[in-house]
Coordinates of C-alpha atoms in Angstrom, one line a residue:
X83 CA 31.1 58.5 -30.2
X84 CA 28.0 58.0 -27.8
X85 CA 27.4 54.7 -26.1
X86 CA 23.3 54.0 -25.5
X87 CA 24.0 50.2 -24.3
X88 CA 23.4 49.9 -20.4
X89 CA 24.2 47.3 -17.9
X90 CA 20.6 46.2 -17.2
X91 CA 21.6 46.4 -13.2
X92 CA 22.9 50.0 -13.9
X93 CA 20.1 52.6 -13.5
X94 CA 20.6 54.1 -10.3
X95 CA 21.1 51.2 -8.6
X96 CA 23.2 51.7 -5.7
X97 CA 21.8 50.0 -3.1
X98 CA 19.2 51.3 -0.3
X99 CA 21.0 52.9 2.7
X100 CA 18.5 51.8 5.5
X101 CA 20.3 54.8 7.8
X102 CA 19.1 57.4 5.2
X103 CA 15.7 56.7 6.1
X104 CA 13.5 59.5 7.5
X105 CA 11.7 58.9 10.6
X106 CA 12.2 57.2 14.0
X107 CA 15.1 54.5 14.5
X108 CA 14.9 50.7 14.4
X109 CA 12.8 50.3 18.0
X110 CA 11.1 53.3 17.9
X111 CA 8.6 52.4 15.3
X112 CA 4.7 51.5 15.1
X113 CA 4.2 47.8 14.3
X114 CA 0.5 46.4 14.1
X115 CA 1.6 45.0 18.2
X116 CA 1.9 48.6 19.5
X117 CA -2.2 48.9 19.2
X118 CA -2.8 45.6 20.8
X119 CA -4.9 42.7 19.6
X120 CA -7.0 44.9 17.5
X121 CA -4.2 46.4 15.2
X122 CA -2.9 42.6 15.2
X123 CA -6.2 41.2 14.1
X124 CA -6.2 43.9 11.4
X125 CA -2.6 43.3 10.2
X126 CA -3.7 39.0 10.1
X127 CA -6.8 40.5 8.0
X128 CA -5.1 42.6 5.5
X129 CA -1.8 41.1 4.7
X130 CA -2.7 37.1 5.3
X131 CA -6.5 36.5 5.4
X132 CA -6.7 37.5 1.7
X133 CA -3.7 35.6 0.5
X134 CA -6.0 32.5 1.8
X135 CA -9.0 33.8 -0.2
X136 CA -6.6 34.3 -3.6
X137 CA -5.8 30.4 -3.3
X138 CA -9.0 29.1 -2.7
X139 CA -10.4 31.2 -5.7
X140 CA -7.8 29.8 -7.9
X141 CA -7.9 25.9 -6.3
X142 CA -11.6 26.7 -7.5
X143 CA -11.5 27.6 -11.2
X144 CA -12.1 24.1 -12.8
X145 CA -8.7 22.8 -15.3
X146 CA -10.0 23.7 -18.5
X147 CA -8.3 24.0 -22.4
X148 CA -10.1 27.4 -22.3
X149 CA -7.5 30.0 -22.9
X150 CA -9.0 32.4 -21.5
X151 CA -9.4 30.4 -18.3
X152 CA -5.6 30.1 -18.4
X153 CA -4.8 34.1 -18.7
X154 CA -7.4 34.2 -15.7
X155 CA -5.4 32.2 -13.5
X156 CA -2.5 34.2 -14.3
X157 CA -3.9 37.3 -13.8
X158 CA -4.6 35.4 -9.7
X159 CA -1.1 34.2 -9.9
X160 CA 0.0 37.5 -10.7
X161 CA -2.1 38.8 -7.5
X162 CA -1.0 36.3 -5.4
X163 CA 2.7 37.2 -6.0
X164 CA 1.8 40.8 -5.2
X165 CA 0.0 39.4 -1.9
X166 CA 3.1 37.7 -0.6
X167 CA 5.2 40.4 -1.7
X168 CA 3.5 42.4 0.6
X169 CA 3.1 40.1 3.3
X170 CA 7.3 38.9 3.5
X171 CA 7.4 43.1 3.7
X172 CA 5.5 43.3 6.9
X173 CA 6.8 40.0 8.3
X174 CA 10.3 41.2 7.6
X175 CA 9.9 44.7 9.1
X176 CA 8.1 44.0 11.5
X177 CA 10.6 41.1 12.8
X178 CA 13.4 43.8 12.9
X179 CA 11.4 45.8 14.7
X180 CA 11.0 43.8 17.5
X181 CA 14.5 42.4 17.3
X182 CA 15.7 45.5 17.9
X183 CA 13.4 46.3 21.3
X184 CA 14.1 42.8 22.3
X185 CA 17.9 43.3 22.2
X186 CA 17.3 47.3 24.0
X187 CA 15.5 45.8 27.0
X188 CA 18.0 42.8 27.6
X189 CA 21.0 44.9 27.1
X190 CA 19.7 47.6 29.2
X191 CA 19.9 44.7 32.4
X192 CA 22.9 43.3 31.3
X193 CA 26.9 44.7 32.9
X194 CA 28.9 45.4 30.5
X195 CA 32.8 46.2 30.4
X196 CA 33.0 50.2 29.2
X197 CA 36.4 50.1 28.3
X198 CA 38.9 47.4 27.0
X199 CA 40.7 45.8 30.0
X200 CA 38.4 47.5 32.6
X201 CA 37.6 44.0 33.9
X202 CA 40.4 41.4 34.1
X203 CA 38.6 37.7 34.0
X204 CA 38.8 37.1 37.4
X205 CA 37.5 40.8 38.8
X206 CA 34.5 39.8 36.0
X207 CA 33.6 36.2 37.6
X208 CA 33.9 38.0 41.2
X209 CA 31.1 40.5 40.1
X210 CA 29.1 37.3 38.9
X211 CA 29.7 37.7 35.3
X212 CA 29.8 34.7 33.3
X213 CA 33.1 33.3 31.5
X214 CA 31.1 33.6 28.4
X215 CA 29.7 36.9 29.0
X216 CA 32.9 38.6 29.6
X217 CA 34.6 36.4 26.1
X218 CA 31.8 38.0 24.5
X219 CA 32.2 41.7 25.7
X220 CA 36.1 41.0 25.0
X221 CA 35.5 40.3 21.5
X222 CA 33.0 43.4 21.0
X223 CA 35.8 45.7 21.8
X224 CA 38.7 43.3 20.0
X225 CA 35.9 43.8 16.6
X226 CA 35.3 47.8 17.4
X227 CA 31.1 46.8 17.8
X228 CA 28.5 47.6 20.1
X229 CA 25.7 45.3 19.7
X230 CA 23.3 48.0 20.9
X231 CA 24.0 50.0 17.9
X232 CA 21.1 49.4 15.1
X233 CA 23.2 48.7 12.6
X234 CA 25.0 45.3 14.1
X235 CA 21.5 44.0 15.2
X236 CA 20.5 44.5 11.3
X237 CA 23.7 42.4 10.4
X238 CA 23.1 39.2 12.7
X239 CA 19.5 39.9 11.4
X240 CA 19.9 39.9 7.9
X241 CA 22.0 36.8 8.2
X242 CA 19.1 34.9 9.5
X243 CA 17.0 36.3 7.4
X244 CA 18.9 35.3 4.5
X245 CA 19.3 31.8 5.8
X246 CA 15.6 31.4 6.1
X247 CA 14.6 32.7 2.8
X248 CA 17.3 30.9 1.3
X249 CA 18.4 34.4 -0.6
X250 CA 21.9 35.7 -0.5
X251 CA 23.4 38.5 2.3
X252 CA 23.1 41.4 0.2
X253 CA 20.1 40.9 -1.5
X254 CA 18.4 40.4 2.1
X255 CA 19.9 43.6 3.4
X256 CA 18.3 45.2 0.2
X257 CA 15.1 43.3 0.8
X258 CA 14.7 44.2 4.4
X259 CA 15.6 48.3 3.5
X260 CA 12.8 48.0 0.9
X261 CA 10.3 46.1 3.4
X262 CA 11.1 48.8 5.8
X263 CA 10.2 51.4 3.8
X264 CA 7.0 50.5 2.5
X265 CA 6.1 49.5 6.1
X266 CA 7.0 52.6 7.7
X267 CA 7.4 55.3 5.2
X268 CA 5.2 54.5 2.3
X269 CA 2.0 52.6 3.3
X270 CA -0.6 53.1 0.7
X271 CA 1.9 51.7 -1.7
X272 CA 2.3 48.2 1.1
X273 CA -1.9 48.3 0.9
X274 CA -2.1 48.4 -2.7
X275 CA 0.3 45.5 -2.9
X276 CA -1.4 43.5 -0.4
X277 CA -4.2 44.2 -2.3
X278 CA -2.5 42.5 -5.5
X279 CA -3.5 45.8 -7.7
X280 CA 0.1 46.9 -8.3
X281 CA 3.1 44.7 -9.0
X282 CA 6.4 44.2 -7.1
X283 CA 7.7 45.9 -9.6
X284 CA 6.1 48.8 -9.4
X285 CA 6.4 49.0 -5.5
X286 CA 9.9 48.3 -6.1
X287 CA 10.3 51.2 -8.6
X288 CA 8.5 53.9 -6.4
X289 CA 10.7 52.3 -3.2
X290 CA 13.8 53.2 -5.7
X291 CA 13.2 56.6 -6.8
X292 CA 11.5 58.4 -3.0
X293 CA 14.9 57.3 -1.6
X294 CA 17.2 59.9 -0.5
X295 CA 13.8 62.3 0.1
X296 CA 12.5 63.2 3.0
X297 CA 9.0 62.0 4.3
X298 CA 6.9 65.1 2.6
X299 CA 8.3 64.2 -0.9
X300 CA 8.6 60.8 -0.6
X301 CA 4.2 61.1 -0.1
X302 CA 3.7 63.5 -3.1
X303 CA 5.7 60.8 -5.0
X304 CA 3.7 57.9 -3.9
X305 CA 0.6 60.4 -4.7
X306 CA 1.1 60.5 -8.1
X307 CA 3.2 57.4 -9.0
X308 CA 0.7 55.0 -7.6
X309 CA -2.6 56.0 -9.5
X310 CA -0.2 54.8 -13.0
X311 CA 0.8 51.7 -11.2
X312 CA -3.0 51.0 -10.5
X313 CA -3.7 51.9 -14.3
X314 CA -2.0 49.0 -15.3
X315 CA 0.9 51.0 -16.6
X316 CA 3.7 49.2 -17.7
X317 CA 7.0 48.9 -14.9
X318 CA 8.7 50.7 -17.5
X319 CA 6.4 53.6 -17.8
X320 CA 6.6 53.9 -14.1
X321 CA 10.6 54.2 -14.0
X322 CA 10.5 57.0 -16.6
X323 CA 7.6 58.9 -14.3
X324 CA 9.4 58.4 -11.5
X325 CA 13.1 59.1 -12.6
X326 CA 11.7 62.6 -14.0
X327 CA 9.8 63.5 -10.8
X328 CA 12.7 62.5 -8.4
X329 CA 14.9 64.7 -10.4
X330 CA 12.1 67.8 -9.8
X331 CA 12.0 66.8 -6.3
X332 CA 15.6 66.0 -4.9
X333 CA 17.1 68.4 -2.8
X334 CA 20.6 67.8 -4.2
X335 CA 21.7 69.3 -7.7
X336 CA 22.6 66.7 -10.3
X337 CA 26.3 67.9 -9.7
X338 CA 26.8 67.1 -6.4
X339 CA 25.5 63.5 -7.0
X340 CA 27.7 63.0 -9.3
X341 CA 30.5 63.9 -7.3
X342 CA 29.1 61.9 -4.8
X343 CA 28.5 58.8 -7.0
X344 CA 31.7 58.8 -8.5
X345 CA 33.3 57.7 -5.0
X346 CA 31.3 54.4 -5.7
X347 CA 33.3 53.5 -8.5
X348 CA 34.4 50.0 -8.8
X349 CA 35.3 46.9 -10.6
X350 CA 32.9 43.5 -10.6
X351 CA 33.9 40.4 -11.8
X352 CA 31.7 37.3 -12.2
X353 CA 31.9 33.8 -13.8
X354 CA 30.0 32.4 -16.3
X355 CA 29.4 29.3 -18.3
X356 CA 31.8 27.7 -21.0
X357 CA 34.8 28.6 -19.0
X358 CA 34.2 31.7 -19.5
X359 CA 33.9 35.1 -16.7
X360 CA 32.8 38.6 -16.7
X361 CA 34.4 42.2 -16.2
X362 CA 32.2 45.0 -15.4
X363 CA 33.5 48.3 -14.8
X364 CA 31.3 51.4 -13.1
X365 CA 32.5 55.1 -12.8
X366 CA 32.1 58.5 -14.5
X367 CA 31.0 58.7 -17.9
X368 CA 33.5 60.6 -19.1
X369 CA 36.8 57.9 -18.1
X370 CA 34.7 55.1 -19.1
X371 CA 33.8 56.7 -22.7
X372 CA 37.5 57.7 -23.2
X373 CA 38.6 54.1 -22.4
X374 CA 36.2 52.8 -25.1
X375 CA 37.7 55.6 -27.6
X376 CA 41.6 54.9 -26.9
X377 CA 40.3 51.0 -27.1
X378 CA 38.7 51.7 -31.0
X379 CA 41.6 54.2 -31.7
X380 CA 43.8 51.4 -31.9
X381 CA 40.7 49.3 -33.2
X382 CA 41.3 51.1 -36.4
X383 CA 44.9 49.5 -37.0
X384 CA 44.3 46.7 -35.9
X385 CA 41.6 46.1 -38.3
X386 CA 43.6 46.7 -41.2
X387 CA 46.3 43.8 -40.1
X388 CA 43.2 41.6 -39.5
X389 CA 42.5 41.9 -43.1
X390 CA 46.0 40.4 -44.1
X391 CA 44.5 37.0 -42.2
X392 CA 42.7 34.1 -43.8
X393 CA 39.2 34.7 -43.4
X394 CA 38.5 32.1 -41.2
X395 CA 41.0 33.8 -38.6
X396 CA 39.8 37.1 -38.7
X397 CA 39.0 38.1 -35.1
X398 CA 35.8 40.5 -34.6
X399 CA 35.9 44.0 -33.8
X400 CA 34.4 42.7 -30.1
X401 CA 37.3 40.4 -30.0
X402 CA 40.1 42.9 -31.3
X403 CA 38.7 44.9 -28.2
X404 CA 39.2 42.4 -25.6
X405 CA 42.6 41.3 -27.5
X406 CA 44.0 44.8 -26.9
X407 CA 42.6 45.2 -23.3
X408 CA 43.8 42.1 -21.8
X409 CA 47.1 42.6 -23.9
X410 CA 47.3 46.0 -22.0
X411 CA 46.7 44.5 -18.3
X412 CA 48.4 41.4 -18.3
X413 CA 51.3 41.0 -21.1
X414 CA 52.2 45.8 -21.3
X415 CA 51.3 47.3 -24.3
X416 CA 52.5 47.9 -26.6
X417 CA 54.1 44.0 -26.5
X418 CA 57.4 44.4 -24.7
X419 CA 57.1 48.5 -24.4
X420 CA 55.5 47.9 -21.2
X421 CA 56.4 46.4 -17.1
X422 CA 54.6 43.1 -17.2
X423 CA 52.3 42.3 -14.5
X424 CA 52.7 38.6 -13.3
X425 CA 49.7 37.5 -11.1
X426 CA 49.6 33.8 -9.3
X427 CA 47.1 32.0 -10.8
X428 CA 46.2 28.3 -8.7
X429 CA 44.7 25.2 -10.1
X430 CA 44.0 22.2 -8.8
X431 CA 43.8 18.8 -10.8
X432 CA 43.1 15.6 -9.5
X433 CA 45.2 12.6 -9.6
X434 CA 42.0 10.4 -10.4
X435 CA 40.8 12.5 -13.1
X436 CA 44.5 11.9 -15.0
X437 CA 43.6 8.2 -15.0
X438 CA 40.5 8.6 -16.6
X439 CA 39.9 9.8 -20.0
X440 CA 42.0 13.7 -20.3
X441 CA 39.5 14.8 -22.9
X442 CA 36.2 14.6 -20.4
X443 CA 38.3 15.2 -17.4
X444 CA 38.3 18.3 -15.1
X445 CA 40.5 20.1 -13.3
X446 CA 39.7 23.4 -10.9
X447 CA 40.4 27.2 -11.5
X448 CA 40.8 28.8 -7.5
X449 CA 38.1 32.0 -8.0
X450 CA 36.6 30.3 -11.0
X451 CA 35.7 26.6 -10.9
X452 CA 35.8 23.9 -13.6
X453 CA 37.5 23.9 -16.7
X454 CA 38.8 21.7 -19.1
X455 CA 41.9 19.3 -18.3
X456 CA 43.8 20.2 -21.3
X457 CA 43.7 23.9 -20.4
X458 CA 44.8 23.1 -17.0
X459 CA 48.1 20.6 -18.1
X460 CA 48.8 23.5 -20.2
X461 CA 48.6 26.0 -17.5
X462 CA 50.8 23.1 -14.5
X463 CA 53.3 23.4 -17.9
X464 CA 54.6 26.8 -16.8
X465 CA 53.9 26.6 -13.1
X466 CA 56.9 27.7 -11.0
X467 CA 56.4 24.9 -8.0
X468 CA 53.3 22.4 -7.6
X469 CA 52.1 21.3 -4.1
X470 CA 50.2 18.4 -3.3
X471 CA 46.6 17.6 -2.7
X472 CA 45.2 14.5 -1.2
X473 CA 41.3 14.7 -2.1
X474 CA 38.3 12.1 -1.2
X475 CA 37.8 10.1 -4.7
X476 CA 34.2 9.9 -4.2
X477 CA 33.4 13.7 -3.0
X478 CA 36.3 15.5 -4.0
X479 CA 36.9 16.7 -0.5
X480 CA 40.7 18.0 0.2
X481 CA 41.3 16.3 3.5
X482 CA 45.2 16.9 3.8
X483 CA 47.8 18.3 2.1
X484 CA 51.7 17.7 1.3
X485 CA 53.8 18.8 5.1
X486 CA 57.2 17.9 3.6
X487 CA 58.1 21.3 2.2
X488 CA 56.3 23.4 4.9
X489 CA 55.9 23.9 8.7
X490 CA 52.7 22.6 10.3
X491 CA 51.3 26.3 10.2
X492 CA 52.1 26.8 7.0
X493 CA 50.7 23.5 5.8
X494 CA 47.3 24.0 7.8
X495 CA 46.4 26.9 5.6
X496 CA 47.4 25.2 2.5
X497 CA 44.7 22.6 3.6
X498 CA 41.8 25.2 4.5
X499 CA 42.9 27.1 1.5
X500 CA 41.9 24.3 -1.0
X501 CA 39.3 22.2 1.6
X502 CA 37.1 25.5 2.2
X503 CA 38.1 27.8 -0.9
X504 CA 35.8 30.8 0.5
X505 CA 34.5 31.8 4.1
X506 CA 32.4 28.8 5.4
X507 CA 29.4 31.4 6.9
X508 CA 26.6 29.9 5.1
X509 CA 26.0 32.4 2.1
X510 CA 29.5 33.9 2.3
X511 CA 32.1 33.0 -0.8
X512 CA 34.5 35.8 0.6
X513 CA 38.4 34.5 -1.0
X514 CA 40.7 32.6 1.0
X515 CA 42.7 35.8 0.6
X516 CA 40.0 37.6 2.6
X517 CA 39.1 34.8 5.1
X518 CA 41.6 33.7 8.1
X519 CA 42.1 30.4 10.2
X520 CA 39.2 30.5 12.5
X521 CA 39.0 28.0 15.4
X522 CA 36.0 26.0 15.6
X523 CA 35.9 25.8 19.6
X524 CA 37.7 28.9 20.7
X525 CA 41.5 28.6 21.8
X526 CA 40.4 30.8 24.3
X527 CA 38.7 27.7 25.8
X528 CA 41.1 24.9 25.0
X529 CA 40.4 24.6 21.3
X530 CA 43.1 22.8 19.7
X531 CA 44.6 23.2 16.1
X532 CA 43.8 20.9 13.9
X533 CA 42.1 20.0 10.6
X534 CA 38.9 19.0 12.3
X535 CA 38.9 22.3 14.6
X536 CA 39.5 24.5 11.9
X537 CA 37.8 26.4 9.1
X538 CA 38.0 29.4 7.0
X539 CA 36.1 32.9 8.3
X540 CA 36.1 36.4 6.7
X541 CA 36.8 39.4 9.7
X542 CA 33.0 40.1 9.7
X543 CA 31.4 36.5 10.3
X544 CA 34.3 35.7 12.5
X545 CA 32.8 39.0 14.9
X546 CA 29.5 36.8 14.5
X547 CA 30.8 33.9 15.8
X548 CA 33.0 35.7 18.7
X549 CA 30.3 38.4 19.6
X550 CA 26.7 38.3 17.9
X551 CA 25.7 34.8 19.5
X552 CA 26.8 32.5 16.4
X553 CA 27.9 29.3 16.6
X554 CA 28.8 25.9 14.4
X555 CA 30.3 22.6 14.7
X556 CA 32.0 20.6 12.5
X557 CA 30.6 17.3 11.4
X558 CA 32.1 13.9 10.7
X559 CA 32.0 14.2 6.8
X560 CA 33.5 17.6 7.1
X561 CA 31.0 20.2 6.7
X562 CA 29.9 22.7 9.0
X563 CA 27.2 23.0 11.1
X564 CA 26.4 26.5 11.7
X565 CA 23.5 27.5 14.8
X566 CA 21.7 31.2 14.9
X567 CA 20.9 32.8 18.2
X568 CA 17.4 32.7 17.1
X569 CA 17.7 29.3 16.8
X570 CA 18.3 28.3 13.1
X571 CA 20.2 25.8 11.7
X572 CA 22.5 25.3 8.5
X573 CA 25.0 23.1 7.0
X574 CA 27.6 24.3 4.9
X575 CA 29.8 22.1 2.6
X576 CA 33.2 22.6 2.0
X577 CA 33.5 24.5 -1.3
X578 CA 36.2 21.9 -2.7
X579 CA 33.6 19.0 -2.7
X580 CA 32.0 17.7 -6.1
X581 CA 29.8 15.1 -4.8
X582 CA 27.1 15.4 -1.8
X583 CA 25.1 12.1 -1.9
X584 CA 27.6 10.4 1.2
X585 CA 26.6 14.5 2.8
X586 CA 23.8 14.5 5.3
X587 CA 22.3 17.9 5.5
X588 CA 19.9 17.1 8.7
X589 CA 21.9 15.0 11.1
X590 CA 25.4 15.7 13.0
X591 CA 26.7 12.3 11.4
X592 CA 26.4 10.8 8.3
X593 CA 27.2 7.2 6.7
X594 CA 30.8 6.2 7.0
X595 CA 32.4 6.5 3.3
X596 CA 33.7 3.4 1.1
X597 CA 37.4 2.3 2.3
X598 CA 39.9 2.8 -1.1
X599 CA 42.3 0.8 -2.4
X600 CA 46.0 2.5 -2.8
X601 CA 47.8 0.4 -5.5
X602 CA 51.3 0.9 -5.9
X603 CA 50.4 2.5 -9.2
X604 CA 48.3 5.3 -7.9
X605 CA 50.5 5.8 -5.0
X606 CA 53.4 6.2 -6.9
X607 CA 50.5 9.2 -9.3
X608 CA 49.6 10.4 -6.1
X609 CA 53.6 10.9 -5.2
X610 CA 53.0 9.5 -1.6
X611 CA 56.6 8.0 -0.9
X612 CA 56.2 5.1 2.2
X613 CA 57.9 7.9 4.6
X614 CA 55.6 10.4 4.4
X615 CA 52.4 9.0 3.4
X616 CA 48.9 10.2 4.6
X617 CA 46.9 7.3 6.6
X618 CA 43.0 7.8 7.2
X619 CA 40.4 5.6 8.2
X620 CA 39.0 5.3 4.8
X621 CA 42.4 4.4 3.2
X622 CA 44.7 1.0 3.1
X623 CA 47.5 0.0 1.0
X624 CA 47.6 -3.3 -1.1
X625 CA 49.5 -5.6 0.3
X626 CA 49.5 -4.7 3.6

């Protein structure tokens, strides 16, 4: 049986590996600054002056009922996409660009440690090294990096980026890869953008299909893909061209990249609405098209006991699929012929939502999110042990956990675990699972261990922080404040809060929070015995 349905996200779209790149290195290329103010002047002309000129021409055209005044300004709208298309292309190359220059000429002066423990501290301060500098060259060789290597300045870079465009990590990296090579490998594509006669699309579709060629093919590609993108064919039209020329041009057989590709085979998962998440699986053809065989194969028989059901319990043949799969994975299939997997599953419900009404309440899936209350009581039903979770009633905040049943240690990461839920880099939802315990002002230089000195960091944004120049501080109402080297800043909340009026996102301190009431009655639902009870600033017992 043949399969035509395709994952609109899987055409050949691995993403762009900027080191495949033909051409000089990051620091070695021409910007518009390497032909002085002329070549500036001409790069302010050509990718900025004109995106003035589209907005005063449509400011211009008078608001009319006129619908063909209306498709007019869309056609300038659709231009002035283009434009600044072209223009964050150029301002993110570019940036790199000297980034990279900037960090060769500073590194070049600085003394660095060559080998782990070639310096102790105090041979370092005697050779006039800063405590600071020599932290940071320790944690370069403790993280395996060398921050004049390329490929850690596009990291840290990236990162900024991505917290200046407000855009995620990865689709950053992708966006800079892309802006590099229309800046530096395929320019008369970058002009016709600026221009506003070709879409993003289409840029983005020729970008796609010349990588992995080298700089001669990638130029008779853009020769003959870019008069059809100025024809006003469709983005479409423009894939098919360019997936059948790439194909005539690559320099590796079809074979071989499928051997290649198949090493990139993996397993996605994302959540969506309703309560409900996603599965997608990528990998050769021929494992994927058996799986969807063996899964109708049993399709067939299953079928035929549907048809024994009342007909309002029939399940659909989709349905019977995702029966038998998740059967297969979770419970062994055949039912009792196979081992059982048990996996931990964690959810979180709030005391406050139990004395509310159970039918609108919420409770919290760890890796998922919300979902119904009555789903979660059935899941605590069968839960082995429960641990409690003292939360903020107006922000949902976890600001302590139960100690009684574990050591200090033990209990801090219970408390990051359910405060944080994910790495606390802004942009980063890495699992607790892959984050660790990261102190907010290094033990290193008498940071102590606390809740308020503590937060959740995957491996890679902890190397940030320890050796790439990042920084952040944690604020009053329990978010993070996280500084760039270049000077940006950025507040991240912790993931277990609901509410963020009471959060200022500007200033290191915000409003102090309502005081609440404990009545015997919710302390008894909260199971805080007098003993061992949790005191805060915010919190006082009736009575008292």
């Amino acid at each position: 049986m043949a399969y035509n349905r395709y994952h609109p996200d899987s055409d050949d779209d691995e993403p762009l590996n900027p080191n495949l790149l033909p051409g000089p290195t990051p620091g070695q290329r021409n910007t518009a600054g390497n032909d002085g103010d002329w070549g500036s002047a001409l790069t302010q002309d050509l990718y900025f002056s004109r995106l003035k000129d589209t907005v005063e021409e449509l400011a211009g055209i008078t608001p009319s009922l006129d619908p063909a005044t209306g498709l007019t300004r869309l056609a300038l709208i659709s231009r002035l996409r283009s434009m600044i298309d072209a223009s964050e292309s150029v301002l993110m190359a570019d940036s790199f660009e000297y980034l990279c220059r900037a960090e060769a000429a500073v590194r070049s002066d600085n003394a660095r440690i060559d080998e782990p423990g070639a310096l102790t501290k105090e041979e370092a301060l005697a050779q006039g090294m800063s405590e600071a500098d020599w932290l940071t060259n320790v944690s370069e060789f403790f993280y395996r990096i060398n921050t004049d290597d390329a490929n850690t300045a596009r990291t840290s870079f990236v990162a900024e980026a991505a917290l200046a465009t407000r855009e995620t990590t990865s689709h950053t990296f992708s966006r800079l890869a892309e802006a590099e090579t229309l800046r530096h490998l395929l320019p008369n594509t970058l002009d016709a953008l600026a221009s506003g006669i070709i879409t993003s699309k289409a840029a983005s579709n020729i970008v796609k299909y010349t990588r992995g060629l080298d700089e001669q093919d990638m130029a008779r590609m853009e020769h003959q893909l870019l008069p059809a993108a100025k024809a006003h064919i469709t983005d479409t039209a423009i894939a098919q061209r360019a997936r059948r020329l790439r194909e005539k041009l690559h320099p590796t057989s079809l074979e071989e990249r499928h051997r290649k590709s198949a090493k990139d085979r993996k397993v996605s998962y994302w959540a969506e609405k309703n309560g409900m998440a996603a599965i997608l699986m990528r990998g050769p053809a021929p494992d994927l098209i058996a799986v969807m065989n063996t899964l109708n194969h049993h399709l067939k028989d299953l079928s035929t006991l549907e048809k024994e059901q009342p007909a309002d319990a029939r399940r659909t043949a989709d349905q019977l699929r995702f029966d038998s799969l998740r059967d297969a994975l979770i419970d062994g299939w055949p039912a009792g012929g196979g081992s059982t997997l048990h996996t931990k599953v964690a959810v979180t419900i709030p005391a406050i939502e139990l004395l509310a009404d159970k039918k609108k309440g919420l409770a919290e899936l760890e890796g998922y999110g919300p979902i119904p209350m009555g789903v979660a009581l059935k899941l605590a039903a069968d839960a082995p042990s429960m641990l409690r979770v003292l939360t903020d009633p107006w922000t949902g905040a976890v600001i302590d956990v139960e100690r009684s049943k574990y050591r200090p240690p033990q209990a801090m990461r219970d408390l990051l675990r359910y405060r944080d839920q994910c790495c606390q880099f802004p942009g980063c939802n890495r699992s607790p699972e892959h984050s660790e315990a990261d102190h907010i002002d290094d033990w290193a230089k008498g940071g102590s261990t606390n809740r308020k000195n503590m937060k959740l960091l995957c491996k890679q944004h902890q190397m940030f922080k320890h050796a790439l120049g990042w920084n952040y501080r944690y604020t009053p109402d329990g978010a993070a404040t996280w500084y760039s080297p270049m000077g940006q800043t950025c507040v991240e909340v912790p993931g277990s809060v609901m509410s963020i009026q009471n959060f200022d996102c500007v200033a290191s301190k915000t409003p102090e929070r309502p005081r609440m009431e404990i009545t015997r009655h919710l302390q008894w639902l909260l199971g805080i015995d007098d003993e061992d009870r949790i005191d805060g600033p915010n919190l006082y017992f009736v009575g008292e």
